[in-house]
Short mmCIF file of C-alpha atoms and ligand atoms in Angstrom, two decimals:
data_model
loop_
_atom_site.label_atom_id
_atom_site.label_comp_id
_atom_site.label_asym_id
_atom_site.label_seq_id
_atom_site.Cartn_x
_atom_site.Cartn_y
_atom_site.Cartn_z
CA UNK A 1 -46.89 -119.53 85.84
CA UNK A 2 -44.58 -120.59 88.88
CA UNK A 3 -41.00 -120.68 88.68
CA UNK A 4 -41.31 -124.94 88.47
CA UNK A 5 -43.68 -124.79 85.51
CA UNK A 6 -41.33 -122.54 83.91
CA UNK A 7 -38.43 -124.95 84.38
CA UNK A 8 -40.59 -127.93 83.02
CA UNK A 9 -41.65 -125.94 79.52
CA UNK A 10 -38.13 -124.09 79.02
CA UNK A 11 -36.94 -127.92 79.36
CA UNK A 12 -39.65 -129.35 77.22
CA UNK A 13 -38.99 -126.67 74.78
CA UNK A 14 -42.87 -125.75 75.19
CA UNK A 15 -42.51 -122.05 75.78
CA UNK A 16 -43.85 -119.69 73.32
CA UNK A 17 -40.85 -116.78 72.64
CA UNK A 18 -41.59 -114.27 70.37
CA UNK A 19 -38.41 -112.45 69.25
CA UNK A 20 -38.67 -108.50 68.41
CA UNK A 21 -36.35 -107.07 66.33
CA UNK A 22 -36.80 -103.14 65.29
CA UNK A 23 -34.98 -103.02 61.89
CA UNK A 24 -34.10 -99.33 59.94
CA UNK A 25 -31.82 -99.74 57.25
CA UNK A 26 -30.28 -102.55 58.18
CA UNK A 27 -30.13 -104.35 54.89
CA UNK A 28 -26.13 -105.32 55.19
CA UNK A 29 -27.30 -107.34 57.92
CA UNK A 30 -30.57 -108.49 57.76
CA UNK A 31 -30.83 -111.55 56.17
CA UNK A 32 -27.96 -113.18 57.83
CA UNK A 33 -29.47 -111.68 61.13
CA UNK A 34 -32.73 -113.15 60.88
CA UNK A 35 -31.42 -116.89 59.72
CA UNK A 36 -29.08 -116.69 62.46
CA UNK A 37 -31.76 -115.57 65.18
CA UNK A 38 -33.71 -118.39 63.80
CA UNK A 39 -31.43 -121.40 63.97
CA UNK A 40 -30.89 -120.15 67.44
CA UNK A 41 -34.63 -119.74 68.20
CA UNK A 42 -35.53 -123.22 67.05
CA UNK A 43 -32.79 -124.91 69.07
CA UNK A 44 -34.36 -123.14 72.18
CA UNK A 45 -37.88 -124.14 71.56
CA UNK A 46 -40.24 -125.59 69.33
CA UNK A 47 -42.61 -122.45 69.11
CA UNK A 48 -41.97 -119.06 68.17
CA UNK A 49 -42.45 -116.10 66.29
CA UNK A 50 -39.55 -113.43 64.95
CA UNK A 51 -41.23 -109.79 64.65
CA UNK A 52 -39.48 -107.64 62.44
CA UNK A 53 -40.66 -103.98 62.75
CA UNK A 54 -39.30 -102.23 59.78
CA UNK A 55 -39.11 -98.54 60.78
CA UNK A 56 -39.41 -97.37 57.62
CA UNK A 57 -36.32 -97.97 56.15
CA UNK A 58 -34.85 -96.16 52.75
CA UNK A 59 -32.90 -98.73 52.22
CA UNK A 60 -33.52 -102.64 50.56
CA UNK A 61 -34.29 -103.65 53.80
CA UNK A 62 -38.17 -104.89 53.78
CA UNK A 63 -37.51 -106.58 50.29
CA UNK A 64 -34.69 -108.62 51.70
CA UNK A 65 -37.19 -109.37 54.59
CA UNK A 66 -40.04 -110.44 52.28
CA UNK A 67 -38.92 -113.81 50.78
CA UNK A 68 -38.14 -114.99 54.30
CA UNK A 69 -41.27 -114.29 55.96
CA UNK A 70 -42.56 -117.17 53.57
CA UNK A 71 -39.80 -119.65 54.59
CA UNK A 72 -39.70 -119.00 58.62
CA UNK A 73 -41.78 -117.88 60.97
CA UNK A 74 -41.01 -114.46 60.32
CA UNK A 75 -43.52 -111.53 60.57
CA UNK A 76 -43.37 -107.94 59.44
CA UNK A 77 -44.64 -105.06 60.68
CA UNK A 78 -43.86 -102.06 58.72
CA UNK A 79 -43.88 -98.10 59.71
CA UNK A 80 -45.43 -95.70 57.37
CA UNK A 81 -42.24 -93.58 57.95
CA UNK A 82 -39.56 -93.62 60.59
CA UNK A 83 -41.02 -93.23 64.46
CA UNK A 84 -37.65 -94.59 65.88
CA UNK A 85 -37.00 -97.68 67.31
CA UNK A 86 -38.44 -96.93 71.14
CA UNK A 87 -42.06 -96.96 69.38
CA UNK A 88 -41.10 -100.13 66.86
CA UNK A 89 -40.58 -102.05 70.14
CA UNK A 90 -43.70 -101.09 71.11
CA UNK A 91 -45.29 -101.90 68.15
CA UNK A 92 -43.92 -105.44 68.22
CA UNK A 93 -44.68 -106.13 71.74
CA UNK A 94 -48.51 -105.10 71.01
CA UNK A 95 -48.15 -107.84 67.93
CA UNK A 96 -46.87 -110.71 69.91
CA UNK A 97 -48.55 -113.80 71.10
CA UNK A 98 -45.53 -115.33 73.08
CA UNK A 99 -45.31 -116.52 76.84
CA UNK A 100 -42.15 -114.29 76.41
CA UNK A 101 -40.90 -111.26 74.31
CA UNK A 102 -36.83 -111.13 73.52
CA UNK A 103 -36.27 -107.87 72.42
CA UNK A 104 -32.83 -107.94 70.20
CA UNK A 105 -31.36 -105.48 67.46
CA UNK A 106 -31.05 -106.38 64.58
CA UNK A 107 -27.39 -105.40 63.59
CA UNK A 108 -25.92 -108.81 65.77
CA UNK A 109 -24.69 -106.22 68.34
CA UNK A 110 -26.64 -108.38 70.80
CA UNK A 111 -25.03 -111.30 70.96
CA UNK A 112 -27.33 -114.22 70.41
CA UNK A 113 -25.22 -116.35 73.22
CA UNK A 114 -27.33 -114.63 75.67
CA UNK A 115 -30.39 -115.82 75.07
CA UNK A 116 -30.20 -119.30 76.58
CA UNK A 117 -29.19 -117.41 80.23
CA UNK A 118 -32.23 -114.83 79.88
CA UNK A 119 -34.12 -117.96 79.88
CA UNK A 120 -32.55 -119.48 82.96
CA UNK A 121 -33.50 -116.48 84.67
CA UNK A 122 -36.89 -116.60 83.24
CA UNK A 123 -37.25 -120.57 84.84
CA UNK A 124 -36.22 -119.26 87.80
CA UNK A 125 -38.92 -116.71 88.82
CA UNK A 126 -37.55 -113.58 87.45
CA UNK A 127 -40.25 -111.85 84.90
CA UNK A 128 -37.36 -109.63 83.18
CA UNK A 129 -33.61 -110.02 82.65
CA UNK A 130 -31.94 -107.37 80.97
CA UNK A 131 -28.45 -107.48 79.45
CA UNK A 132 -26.33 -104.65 80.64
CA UNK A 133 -23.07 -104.14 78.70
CA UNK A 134 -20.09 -104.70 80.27
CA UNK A 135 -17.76 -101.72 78.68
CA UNK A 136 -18.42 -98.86 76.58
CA UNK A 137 -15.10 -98.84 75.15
CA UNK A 138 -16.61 -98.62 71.15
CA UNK A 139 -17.50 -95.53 72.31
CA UNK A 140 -16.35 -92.14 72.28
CA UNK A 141 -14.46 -90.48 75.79
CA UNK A 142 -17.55 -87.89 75.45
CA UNK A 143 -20.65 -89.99 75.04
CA UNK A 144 -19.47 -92.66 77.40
CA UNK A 145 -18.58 -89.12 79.91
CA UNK A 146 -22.11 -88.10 79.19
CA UNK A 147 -24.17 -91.59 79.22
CA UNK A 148 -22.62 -91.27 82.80
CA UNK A 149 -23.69 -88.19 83.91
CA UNK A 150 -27.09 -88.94 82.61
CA UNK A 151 -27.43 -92.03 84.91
CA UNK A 152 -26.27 -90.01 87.54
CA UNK A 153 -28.77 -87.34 87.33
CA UNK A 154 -31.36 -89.92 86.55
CA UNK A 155 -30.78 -91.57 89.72
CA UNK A 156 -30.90 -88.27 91.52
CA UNK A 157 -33.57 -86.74 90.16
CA UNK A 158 -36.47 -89.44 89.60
CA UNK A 159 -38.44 -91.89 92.08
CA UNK A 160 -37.85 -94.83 89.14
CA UNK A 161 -34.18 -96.98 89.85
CA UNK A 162 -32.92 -97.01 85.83
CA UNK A 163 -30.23 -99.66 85.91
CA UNK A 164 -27.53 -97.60 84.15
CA UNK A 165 -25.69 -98.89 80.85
CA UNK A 166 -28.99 -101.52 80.66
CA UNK A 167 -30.15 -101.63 76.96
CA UNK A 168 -33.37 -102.59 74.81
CA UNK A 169 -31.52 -106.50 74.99
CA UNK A 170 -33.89 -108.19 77.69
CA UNK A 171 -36.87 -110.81 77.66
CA UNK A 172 -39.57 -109.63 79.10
CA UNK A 173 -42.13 -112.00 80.85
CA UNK A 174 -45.71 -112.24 79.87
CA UNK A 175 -47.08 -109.79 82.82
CA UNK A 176 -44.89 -107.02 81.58
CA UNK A 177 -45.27 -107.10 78.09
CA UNK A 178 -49.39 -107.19 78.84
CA UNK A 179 -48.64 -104.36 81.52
CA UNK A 180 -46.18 -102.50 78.56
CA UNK A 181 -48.84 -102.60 76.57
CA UNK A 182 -51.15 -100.37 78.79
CA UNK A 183 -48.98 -97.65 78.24
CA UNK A 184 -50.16 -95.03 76.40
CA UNK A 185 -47.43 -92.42 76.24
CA UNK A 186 -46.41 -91.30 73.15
CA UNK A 187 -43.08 -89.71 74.14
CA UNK A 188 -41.87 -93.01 75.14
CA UNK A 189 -38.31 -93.69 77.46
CA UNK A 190 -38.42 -97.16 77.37
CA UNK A 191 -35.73 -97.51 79.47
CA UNK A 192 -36.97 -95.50 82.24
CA UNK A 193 -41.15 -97.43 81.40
CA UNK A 194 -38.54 -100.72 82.16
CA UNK A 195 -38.10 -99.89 85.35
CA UNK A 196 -41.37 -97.78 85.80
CA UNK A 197 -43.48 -100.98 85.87
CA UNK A 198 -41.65 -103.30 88.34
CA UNK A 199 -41.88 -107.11 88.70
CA UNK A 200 -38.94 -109.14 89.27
CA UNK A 201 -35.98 -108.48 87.33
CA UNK A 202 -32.06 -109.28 87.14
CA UNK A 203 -29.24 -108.05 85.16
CA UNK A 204 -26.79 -110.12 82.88
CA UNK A 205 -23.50 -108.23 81.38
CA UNK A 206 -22.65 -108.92 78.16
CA UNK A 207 -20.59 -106.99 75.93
CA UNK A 208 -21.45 -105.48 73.36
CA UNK A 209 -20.47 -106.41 69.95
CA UNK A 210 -19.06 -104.42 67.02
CA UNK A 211 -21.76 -103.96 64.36
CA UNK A 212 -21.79 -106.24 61.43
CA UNK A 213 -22.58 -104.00 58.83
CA UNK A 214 -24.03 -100.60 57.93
CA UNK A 215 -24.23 -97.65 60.43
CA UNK A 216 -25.64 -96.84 63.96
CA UNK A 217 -28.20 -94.24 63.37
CA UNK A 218 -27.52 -92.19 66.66
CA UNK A 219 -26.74 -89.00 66.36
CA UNK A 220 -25.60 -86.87 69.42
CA UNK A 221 -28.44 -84.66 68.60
CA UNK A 222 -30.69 -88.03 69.13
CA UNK A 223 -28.84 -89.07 72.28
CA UNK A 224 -29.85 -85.46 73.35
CA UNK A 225 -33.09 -85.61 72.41
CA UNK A 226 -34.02 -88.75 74.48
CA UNK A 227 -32.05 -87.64 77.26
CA UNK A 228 -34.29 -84.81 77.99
CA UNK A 229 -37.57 -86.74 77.07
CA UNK A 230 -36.23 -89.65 79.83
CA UNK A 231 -35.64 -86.58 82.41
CA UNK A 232 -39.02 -85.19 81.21
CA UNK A 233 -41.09 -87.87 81.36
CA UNK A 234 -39.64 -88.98 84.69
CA UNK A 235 -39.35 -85.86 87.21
CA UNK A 236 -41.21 -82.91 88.24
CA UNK A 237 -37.51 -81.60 89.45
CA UNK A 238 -36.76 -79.53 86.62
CA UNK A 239 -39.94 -77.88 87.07
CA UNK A 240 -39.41 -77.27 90.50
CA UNK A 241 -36.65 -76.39 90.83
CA UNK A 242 -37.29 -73.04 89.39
CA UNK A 243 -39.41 -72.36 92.89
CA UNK A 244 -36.90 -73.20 94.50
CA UNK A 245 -34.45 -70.34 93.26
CA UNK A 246 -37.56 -68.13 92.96
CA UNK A 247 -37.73 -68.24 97.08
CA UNK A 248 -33.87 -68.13 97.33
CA UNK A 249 -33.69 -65.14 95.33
CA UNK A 250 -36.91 -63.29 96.38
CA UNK A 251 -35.07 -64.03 99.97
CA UNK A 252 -32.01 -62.35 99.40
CA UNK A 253 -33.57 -59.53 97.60
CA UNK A 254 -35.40 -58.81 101.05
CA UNK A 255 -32.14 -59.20 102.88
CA UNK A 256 -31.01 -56.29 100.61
CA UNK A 257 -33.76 -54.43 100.36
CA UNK A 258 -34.08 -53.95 104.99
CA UNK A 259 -30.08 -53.48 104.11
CA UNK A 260 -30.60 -50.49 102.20
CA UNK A 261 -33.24 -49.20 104.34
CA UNK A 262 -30.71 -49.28 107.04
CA UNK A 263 -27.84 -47.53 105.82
CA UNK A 264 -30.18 -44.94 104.29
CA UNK A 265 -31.79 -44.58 107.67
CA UNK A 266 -28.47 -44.34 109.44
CA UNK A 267 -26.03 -43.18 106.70
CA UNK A 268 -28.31 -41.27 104.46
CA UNK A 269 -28.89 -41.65 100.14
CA UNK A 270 -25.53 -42.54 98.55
CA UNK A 271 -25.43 -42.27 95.18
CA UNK A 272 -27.64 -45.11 93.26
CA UNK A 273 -25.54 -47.61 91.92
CA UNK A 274 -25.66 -48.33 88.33
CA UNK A 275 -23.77 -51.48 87.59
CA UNK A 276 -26.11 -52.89 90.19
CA UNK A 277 -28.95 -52.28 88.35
CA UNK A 278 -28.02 -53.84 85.36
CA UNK A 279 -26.73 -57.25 87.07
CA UNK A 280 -30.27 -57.61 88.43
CA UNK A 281 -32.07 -56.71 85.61
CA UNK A 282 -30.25 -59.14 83.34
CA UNK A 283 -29.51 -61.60 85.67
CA UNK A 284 -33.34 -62.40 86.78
CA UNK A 285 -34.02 -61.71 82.77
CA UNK A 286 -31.85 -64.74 82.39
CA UNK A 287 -33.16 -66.99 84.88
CA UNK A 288 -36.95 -66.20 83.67
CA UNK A 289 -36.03 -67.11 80.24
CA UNK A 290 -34.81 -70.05 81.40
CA UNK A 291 -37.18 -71.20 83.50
CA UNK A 292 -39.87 -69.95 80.89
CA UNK A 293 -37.86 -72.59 78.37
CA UNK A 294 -38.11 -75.62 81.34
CA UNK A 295 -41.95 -74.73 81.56
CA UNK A 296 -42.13 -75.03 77.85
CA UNK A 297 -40.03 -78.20 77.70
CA UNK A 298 -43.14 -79.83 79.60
CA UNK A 299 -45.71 -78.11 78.06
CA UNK A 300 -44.65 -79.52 74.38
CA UNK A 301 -44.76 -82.65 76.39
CA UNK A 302 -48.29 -82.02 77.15
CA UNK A 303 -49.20 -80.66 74.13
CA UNK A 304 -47.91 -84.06 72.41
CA UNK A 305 -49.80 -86.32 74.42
CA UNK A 306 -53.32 -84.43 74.70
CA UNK A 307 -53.21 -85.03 70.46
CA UNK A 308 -54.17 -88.42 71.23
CA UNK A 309 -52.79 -89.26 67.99
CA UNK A 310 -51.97 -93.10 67.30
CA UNK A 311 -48.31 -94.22 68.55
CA UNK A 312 -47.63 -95.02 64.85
CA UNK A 313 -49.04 -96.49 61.34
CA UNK A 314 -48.29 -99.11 59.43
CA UNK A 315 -48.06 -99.56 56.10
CA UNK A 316 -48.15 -103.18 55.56
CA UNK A 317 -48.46 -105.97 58.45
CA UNK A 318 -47.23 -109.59 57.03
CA UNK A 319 -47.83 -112.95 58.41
CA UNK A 320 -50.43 -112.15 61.20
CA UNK A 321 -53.53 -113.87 61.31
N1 LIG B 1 -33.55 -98.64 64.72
C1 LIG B 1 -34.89 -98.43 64.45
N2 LIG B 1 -35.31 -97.16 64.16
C2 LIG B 1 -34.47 -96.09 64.17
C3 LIG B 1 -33.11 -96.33 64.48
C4 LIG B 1 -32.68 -97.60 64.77
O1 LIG B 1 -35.69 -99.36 64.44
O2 LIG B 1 -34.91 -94.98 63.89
C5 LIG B 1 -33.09 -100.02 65.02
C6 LIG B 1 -31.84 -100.48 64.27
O3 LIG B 1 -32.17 -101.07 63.04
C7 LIG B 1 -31.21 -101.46 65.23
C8 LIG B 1 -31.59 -100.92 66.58
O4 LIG B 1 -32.71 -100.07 66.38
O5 LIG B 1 -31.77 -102.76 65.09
C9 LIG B 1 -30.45 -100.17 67.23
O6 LIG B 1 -30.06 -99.11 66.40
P1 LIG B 1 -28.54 -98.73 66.17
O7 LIG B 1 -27.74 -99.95 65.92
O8 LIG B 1 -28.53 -97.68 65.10
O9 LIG B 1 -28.18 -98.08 67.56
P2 LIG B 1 -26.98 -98.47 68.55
O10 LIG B 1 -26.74 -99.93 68.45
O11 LIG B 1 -25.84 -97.66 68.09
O12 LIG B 1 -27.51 -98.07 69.89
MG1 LIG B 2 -26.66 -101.21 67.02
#
């Protein structure tokens, strides 16, 4: 579709959005969520489709769901236990039928206002737009210190250009969501796979919101966790970087060793040193361990993927034809 044609069915309200919405105990929030999304979504245009992917939530959650997925044009995917919300996007974007996928949370942190301007982007040629939040002031000094750092290294140490402080908020264009879908990674770092795949794309800020109700279920051990599967599953660095040091190290060791030949050549045998000993001995002890933990890092990696086991299962899939 050209830019023009765009234009023409976002003004004849002819375009096809289907809005995703990855949902684990949410159930504070749900229901007003969903009725607001969808007084929003029918002002925009006259066809669409709101998938919720319930993550397997302990919670009321689905039940509140239920009643509206016979009133609107709501549809429900639901896990058969939690596989966190990087795979429930992925689970809605294989679902959808739309010309375009808006992927929004479902706790109103993503402010609905945005919608209309990811749109204008859309009618203008770009294939994604992607909200990127303005401050990080609801956060903590320490996770906004290390959500920093993270871009940083990210940006340093991988080929792929990760917008930093960009978010799962962003409509996503036909092409991409067809060219998402032939992804078949299971550790999945969506935001890095964003930017992996290319096409045209453009950044809005927004800020984001406080949430409405019930709790954000990020943990720092979470934030960790995907951290090192984004580094992982972006750059061969950490991996070689242990060659690196290998050769530094082997060449100093050489340095040392003609040294020694030297002064026992010139100077004679002094006594053997023992604290030197030790420092070696633990010191490359160390540094094989650790490398020996990098090399396993990736190899868990591998191990995960060559399972070939499905990305996830549902449980119960409601309103699909
Ligand atoms: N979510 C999910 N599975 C999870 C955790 C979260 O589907 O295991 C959903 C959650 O319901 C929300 C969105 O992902 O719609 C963002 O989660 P949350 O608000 O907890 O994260 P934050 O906004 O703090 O980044
Ligand atoms: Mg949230």
């Amino acid at each position: 579709m050209n830019s023009s044609d765009r234009a023409k069915r976002l003004d004849n309200k002819q375009i096809f959005i289907s809005y995703i919405v990855p949902a684990y105990n949410e159930e504070d929030v749900i229901e007003s969520f969903l009725l607001a999304l969808d007084a929003k979504a029918k002002e925009l245009s006259q066809q669409y489709e709101i998938i919720v992917v319930d993550d397997a939530s302990q919670d009321t959650t689905f039940d509140k769901m239920l009643p509206l997925s016979d009133a609107y044009p709501i549809k429900l995917l639901k896990f058969s236990r939690n596989f966190g919300k990087e795979i429930a996007l992925s689970a809605g974007l294989e679902h959808c039928q739309g010309d375009v996928a808006i992927l929004i949370d479902g706790d109103f942190q993503h402010p609905l206002d945005l919608i209309p301007e990811f749109l204008q982007h859309w009618a203008k040629g770009y294939d994604m737009a992607y909200g990127v939040r303005k401050s990080r002031e609801h956060e903590s000094r320490i996770k906004r210190g290390f959500a920093k750092f993270f871009y940083r290294l990210m940006g340093k140490i991988t080929k792929v250009n990760i917008p930093p402080n960009a978010g799962d908020y962003r409509l996503l264009d036909r092409c991409i969501i067809d060219a998402l879908n032939t992804i078949e990674e299971r550790s999945r770092f969506m935001k890095g796979i964003y930017a992996w795949v290319g096409f045209k794309s453009i950044a809005v800020e927004f800020d984001v919101k406080k949430r409405a109700g019930g709790t954000s279920s990020w943990s720092f051990g979470s934030l960790a966790e995907l951290a090192i599967t984004g580094i992982t599953s972006f750059s061969e660095i950490p991996l070689r970087f242990w060659g690196f040091i290998g050769l530094v190290i082997s060449l100093l060791s050489f340095l040392y060793a003609v040294y020694i030949i030297c002064e026992t050549l010139f100077f004679g045998i002094s006594t053997p040193g023992f604290a030197t000993l030790i420092v070696a001995i633990t010191f490359l002890g160390g540094i094989q361990l650790l490398s020996i933990g990098i090399l396993g890092e990736y190899i868990g990696r591998i191990f995960n993927e060559v399972k070939q086991r499905p990305l996830y299962i549902l449980a119960k899939k409601i309103g699909f034809d």
